[in-house]
XYZ file of C-alpha atoms in Angstrom:
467
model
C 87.265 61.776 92.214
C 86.259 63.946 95.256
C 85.267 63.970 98.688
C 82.444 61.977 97.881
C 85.381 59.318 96.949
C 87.243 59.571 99.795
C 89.493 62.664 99.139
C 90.003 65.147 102.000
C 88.912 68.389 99.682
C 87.117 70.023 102.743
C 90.744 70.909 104.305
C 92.111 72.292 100.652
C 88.954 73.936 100.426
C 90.053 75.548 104.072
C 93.939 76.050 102.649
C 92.957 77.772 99.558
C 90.606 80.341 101.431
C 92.987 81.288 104.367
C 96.067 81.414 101.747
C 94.202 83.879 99.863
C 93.425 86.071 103.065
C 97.396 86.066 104.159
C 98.171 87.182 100.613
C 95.547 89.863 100.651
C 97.209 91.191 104.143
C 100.763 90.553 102.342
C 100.176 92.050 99.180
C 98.573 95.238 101.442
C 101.255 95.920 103.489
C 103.411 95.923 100.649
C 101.712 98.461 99.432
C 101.438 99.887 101.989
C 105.413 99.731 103.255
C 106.605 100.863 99.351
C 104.570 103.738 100.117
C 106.220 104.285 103.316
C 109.270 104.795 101.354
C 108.085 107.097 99.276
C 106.019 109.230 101.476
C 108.468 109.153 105.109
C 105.574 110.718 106.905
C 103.619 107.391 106.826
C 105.625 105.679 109.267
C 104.112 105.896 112.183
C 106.270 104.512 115.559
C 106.701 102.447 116.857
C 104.346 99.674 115.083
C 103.299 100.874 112.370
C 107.254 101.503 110.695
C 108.296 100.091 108.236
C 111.120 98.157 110.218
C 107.930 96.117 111.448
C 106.204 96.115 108.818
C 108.302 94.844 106.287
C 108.895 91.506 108.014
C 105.056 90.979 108.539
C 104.974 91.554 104.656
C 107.433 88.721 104.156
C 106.269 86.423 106.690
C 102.366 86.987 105.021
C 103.698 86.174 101.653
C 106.021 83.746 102.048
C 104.234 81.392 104.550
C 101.000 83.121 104.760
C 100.123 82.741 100.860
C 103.116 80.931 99.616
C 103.223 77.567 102.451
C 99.400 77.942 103.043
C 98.521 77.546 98.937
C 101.433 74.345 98.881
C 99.764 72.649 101.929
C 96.162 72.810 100.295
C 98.065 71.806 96.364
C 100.474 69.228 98.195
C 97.547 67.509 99.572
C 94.811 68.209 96.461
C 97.867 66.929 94.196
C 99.370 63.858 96.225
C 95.742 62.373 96.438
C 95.405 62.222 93.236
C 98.524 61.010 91.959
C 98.971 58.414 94.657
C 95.102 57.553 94.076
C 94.883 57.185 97.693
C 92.998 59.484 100.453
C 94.620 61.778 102.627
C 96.286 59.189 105.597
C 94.851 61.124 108.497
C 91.899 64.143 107.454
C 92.116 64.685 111.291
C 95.659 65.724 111.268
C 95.257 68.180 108.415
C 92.491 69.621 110.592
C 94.552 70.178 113.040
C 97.322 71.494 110.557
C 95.015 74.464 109.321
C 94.277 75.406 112.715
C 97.721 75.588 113.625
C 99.101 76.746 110.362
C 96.861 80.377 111.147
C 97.507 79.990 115.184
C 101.233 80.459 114.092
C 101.077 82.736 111.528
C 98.711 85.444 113.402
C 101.422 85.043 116.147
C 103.862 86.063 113.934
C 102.299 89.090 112.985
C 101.610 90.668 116.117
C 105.021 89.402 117.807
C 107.204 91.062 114.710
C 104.639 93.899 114.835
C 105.819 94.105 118.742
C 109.249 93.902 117.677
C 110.107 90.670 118.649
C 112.477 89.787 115.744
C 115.645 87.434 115.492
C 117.322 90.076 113.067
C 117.880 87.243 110.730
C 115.980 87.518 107.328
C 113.028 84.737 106.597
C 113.600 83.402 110.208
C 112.945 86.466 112.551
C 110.453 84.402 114.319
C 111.632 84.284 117.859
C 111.931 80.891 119.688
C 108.285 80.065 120.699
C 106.509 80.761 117.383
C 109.580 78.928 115.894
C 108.642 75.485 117.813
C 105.236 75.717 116.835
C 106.302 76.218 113.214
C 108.321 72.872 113.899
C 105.497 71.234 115.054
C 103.089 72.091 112.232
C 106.053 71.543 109.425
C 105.759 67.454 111.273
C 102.311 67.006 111.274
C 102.178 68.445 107.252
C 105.418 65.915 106.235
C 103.977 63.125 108.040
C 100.455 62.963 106.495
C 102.036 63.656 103.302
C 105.028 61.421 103.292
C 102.227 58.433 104.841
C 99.900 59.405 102.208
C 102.725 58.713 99.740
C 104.107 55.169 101.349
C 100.185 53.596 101.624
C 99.721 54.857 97.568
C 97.758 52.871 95.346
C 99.938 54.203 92.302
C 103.055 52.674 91.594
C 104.557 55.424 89.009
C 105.662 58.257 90.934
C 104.952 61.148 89.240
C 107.567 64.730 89.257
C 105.546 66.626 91.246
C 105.715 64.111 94.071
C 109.569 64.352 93.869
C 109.250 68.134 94.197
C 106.779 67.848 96.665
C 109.000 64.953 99.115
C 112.080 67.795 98.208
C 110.540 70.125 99.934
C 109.076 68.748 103.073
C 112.876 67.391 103.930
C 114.458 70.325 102.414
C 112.750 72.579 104.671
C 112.790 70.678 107.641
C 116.403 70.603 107.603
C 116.841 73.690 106.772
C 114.488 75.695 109.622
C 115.840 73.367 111.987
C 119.808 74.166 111.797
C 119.292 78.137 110.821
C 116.485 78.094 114.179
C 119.086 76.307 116.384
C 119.042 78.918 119.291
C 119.851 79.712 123.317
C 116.205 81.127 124.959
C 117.374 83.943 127.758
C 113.199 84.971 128.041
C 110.351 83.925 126.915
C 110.636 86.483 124.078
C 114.368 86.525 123.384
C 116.893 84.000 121.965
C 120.593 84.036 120.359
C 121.621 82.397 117.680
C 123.593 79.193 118.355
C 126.415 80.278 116.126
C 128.909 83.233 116.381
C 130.352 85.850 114.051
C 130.747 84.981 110.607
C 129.420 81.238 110.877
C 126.138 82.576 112.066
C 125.932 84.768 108.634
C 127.011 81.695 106.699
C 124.481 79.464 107.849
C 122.362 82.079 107.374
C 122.654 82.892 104.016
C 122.611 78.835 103.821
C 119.784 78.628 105.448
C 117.969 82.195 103.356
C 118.840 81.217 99.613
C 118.171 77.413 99.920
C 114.754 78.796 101.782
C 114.088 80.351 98.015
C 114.842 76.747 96.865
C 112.686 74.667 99.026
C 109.800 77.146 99.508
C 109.816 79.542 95.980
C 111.172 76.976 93.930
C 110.314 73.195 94.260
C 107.068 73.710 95.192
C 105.517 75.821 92.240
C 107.323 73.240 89.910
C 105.331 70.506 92.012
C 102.569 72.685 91.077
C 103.315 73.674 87.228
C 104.594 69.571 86.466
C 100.875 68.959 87.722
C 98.643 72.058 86.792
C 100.298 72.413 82.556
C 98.973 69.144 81.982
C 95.624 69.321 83.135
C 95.140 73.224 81.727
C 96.391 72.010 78.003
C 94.824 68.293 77.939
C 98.648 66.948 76.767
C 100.983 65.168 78.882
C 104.663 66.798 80.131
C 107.259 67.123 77.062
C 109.365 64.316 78.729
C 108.629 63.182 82.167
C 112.774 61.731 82.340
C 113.981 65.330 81.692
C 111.911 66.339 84.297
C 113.527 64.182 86.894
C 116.759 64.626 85.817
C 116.175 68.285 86.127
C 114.682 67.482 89.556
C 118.398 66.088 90.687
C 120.613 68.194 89.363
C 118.568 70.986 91.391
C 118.222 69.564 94.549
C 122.287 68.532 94.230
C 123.189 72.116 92.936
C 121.041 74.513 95.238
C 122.802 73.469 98.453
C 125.908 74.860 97.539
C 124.779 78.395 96.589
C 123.843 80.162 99.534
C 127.631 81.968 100.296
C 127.463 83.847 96.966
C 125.213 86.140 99.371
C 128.449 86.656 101.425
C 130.682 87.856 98.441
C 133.427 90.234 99.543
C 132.233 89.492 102.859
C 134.849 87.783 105.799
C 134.138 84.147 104.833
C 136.989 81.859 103.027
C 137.105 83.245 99.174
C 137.070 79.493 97.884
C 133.695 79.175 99.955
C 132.458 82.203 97.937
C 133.840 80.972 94.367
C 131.927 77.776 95.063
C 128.946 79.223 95.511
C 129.520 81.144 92.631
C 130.408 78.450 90.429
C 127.420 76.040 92.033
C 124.878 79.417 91.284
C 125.904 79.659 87.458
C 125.746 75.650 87.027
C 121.953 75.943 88.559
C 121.095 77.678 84.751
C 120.943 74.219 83.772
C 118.628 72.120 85.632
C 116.577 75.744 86.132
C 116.029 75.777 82.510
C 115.514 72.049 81.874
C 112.103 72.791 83.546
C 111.609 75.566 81.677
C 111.892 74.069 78.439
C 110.218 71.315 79.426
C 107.048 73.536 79.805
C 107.919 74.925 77.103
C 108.123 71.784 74.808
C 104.776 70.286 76.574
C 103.355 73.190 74.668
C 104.268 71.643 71.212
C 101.086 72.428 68.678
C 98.940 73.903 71.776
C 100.310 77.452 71.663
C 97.256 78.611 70.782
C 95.879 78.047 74.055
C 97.633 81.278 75.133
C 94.486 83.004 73.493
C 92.291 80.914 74.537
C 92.588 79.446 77.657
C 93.369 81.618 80.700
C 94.817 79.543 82.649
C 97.698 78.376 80.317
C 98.254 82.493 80.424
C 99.148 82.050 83.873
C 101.377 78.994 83.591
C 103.115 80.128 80.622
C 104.098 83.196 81.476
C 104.738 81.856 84.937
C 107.592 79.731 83.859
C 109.073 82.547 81.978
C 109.565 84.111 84.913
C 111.393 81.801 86.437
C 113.533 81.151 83.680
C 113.708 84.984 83.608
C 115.296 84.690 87.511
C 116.994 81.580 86.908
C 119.154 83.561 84.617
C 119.581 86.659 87.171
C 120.179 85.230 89.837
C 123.457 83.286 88.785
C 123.975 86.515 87.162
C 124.148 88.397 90.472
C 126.172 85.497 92.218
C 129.040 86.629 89.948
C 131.429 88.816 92.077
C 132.110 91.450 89.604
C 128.194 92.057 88.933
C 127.667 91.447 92.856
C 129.899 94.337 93.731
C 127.982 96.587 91.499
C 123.703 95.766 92.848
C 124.542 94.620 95.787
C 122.880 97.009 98.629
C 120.971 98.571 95.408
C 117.097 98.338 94.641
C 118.206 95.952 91.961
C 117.649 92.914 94.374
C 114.037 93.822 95.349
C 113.619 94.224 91.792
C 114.798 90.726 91.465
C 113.110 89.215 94.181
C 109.374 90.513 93.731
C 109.612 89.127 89.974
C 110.090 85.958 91.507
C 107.517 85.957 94.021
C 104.875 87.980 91.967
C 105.283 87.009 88.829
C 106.927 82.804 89.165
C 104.988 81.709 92.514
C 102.195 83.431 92.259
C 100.844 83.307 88.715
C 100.963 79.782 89.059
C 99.752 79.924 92.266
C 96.637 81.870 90.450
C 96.156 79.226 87.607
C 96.416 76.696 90.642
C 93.190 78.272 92.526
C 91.374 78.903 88.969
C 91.451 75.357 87.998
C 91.063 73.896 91.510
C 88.258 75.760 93.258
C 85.306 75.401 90.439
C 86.070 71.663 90.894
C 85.980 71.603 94.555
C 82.652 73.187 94.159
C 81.403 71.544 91.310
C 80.816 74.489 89.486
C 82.533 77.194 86.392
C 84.517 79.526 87.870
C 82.316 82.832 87.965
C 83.927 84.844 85.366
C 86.909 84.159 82.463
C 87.026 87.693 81.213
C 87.285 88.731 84.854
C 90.023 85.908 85.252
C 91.366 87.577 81.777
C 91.988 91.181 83.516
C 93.227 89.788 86.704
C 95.890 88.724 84.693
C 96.856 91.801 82.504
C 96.721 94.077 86.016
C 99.034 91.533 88.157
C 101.325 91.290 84.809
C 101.427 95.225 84.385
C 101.876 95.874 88.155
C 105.031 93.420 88.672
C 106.617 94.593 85.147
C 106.488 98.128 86.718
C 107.723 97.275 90.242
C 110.288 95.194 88.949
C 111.807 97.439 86.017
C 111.774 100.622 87.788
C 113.640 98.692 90.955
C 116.450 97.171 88.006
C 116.549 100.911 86.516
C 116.816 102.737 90.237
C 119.537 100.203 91.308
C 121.305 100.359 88.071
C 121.374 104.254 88.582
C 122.257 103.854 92.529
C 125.048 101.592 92.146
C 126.365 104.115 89.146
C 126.189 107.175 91.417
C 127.594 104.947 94.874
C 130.588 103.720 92.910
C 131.008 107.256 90.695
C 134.713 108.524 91.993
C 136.500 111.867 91.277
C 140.307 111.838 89.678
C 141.248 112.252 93.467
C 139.543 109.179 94.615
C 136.560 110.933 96.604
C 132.950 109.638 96.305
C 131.573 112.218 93.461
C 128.015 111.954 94.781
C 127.164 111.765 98.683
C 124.498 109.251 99.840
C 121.600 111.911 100.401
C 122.460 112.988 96.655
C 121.738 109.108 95.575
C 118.844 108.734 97.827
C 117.049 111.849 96.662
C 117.372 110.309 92.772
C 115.675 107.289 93.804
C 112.295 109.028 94.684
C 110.924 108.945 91.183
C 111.488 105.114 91.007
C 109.731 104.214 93.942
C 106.710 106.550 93.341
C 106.681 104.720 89.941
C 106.799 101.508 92.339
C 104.075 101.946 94.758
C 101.899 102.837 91.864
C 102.805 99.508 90.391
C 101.758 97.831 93.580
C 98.385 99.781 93.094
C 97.994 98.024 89.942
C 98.699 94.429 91.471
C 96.800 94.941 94.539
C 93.662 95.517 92.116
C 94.687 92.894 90.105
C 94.315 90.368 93.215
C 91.164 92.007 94.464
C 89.303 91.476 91.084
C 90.749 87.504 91.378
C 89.327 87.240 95.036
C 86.063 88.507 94.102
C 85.843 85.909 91.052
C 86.935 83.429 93.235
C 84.495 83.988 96.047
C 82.084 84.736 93.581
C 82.612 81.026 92.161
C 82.368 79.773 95.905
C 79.119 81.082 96.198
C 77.634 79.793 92.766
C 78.742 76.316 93.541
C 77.416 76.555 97.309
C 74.178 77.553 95.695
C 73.649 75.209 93.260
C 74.522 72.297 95.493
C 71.610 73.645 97.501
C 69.416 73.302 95.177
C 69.699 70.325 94.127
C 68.232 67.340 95.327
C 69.404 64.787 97.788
């Protein structure tokens, strides 16, 4: 079915495009930023720095690609399970406008230097509300869509999906709880170290609700329709769901270790962060399963590539991450280049390879078309692979290496290297990184071309053909 039967495809068609504009900007100025690091003499004050442009990198990524590709997936996928149309196409319109109102306004207040300090929610006060407002009019249409269905069975990704629009609500609404003084500065509502705790609260249960539940939404859906076989087990699936959604709430303090918060708040979050493995790789295996006699699709079919090695990823991050919640281990990366290392695996290689397969399989079928190239699709995939292996292992080896030389000591007890001594080792790595970034950033410009290319084939032939 289509738009011909009632679905509201125009608006993911909308989605899809500006998603893959804000990751074109994102995946530039990361680029751009790592080789800012590398090359000092790039920064150029006071807006073009990398202290503003680093948070206009996130913000494009994160909400930019990441929350625009979920709204146009959340409402391609939830029409389709629920076998019901959108509840109000209007209000989605209205949604996209917004959604690139607000995140344009982010850009050039961060770029101005209008920035809460607080990681994933620098946003000050004004662009906040508006975020509010948007995040409303997405989780009503959705949630509506999902009360008038037509489909009794609810299907995992729609548990994923309903995660995620009350996970985040919550979430932006308590960490965002400020006092205005101008139009252009506010104060956090907390004080001292409860303002850090609901932070980190608020900053590693973001990578739940935003990084995590919704690419499973997308994978539980996508797998199935790439391969042509149903999930391994829908009932692991859900009971993975739970455990996730119970155990991620309790993690976010293992970014305070050693810091001045209770120590049985810390070993909680430790403890909660290792048990996540479980439910983390539940999913996993449950792709993995689902691929049971079909593993020869990995040579032939592209877009199980993507999935596959998609979920290995995030089993891959599922298994550092509790890792790196342990205090011992903490002690050593944290403050290292170990943790972007970590993080940009997640978000290049988890999120957005299935973000990839996502656009593949959806946009020739919006447009009634083939999508414009497979061995094009086929090297999109080795260059985004190769670039994140390289950013990501050279950022593990540098912080491996920095942590050694921070924590090296002489018999005495002195520091045995200074800090400029560490920092000038670290150059290599992150030449080796922006050169990685190179790689991904043609990766992503080879997939935009295919996909545009496959937006114009369609647009033609529907042209042609008669009324």
């Amino acid at each position: 079915m289509n738009q011909q039967d009632g679905y509201a495809d125009d608006i993911v068609k909308g989605f899809v495009i500006w998603s893959m504009v804000w990751g074109l900007v994102a995946v530039l100025l990361g680029v751009f930023i790592s080789f800012q690091i590398a090359f000092p003499q790039l920064n150029f004050p006071p807006y073009l720095t990398y202290g503003r442009l680093r948070p206009i990198h996130t913000n494009a990524g994160i909400f930019g690609w990441g929350i625009g590709s979920f709204m146009a997936f959340f409402i391609y996928i939830t029409q389709r399970l629920t076998r019901t149309s959108l509840w109000s196409p209007a209000l989605a319109k209205a949604q996209l406008w917004l959604f690139n109102v607000v995140i344009a306004l982010a850009a050039v207040t961060l770029a101005m230097g209008m920035n809460r300090s607080k990681e994933y929610a620098e946003l000050e006060w004004p662009v906040a509300s508006l975020v509010v407002v948007l995040w409303v009019i997405f989780a009503v249409n959705i949630v509506m869509t999902i009360v008038k269905r037509r489909e009794e069975q609810m299907y995992i990704s729609l548990w994923y999906i309903l995660a995620t629009l009350v996970g985040v609500a919550v979430l932006y609404l308590v960490n965002n709880a400020s006092i205005p003084v101008s139009l252009t500065k506010s104060y956090s509502a907390y004080a001292g170290a409860n303002d850090a705790n609901v932070q980190w609260w608020y900053g590693h249960n973001a990578v739940a609700m935003v990084l995590t539940t919704p690419p499973l939404a997308i994978f539980y859906y996508f797998l199935p329709k790439a391969t042509g076989v149903p999930i391994y087990s829908h009932r692991m699936g859900v009971v993975a769901f739970w455990s996730l959604i119970f155990m991620y709430l309790w993690t976010g303090a293992h970014h305070l270790l050693w810091a001045p918060v209770p120590d049985w708040v810390q070993t909680l979050a430790m403890g909660f962060s290792v048990m996540l493995i479980a439910p983390s790789w539940a999913a996993v295996f449950n792709g993995y399963f689902s691929m049971n006699g079909q593993w020869h699709q990995m040579r032939e079919n592209y877009l199980v590539k993507f999935l596959i090695f998609g979920i290995t990823f995030y089993g891959m991050q599922t298994l550092q991450g509790p890792s790196q919640s342990i205090r011992t281990f903490s002690a050593f990366i944290h403050f290292t280049d170990w943790v972007p290392g970590h993080v940009h695996m997640g978000t290049l290689g988890w999120v957005s390879l299935v973000l990839f397969a996502a656009i593949y399989y959806t946009v020739p079928r919006l447009y009634h078309t083939e999508v414009y190239s497979i061995p094009m699709a086929n090297m999109h995939f080795w260059l985004v692979l190769t670039g994140q292996l390289i950013f990501s292992i050279t950022m593990w080896i540098a912080g491996v290496q920095q942590a050694a030389m921070l924590n090296a000591t002489n018999p005495d007890g002195s520091l045995h290297y200074s800090f400029i001594e560490t920092l000038a080792e670290l150059y290599p790595y992150w030449y080796m990184r922006a050169a990685g970034g190179v790689i991904y950033l043609a990766g992503l410009l080879l997939f935009l071309y295919n996909i545009y290319k496959t937006i114009t084939v369609g647009k033609a032939q529907a042209a042609v053909q008669p009324a």
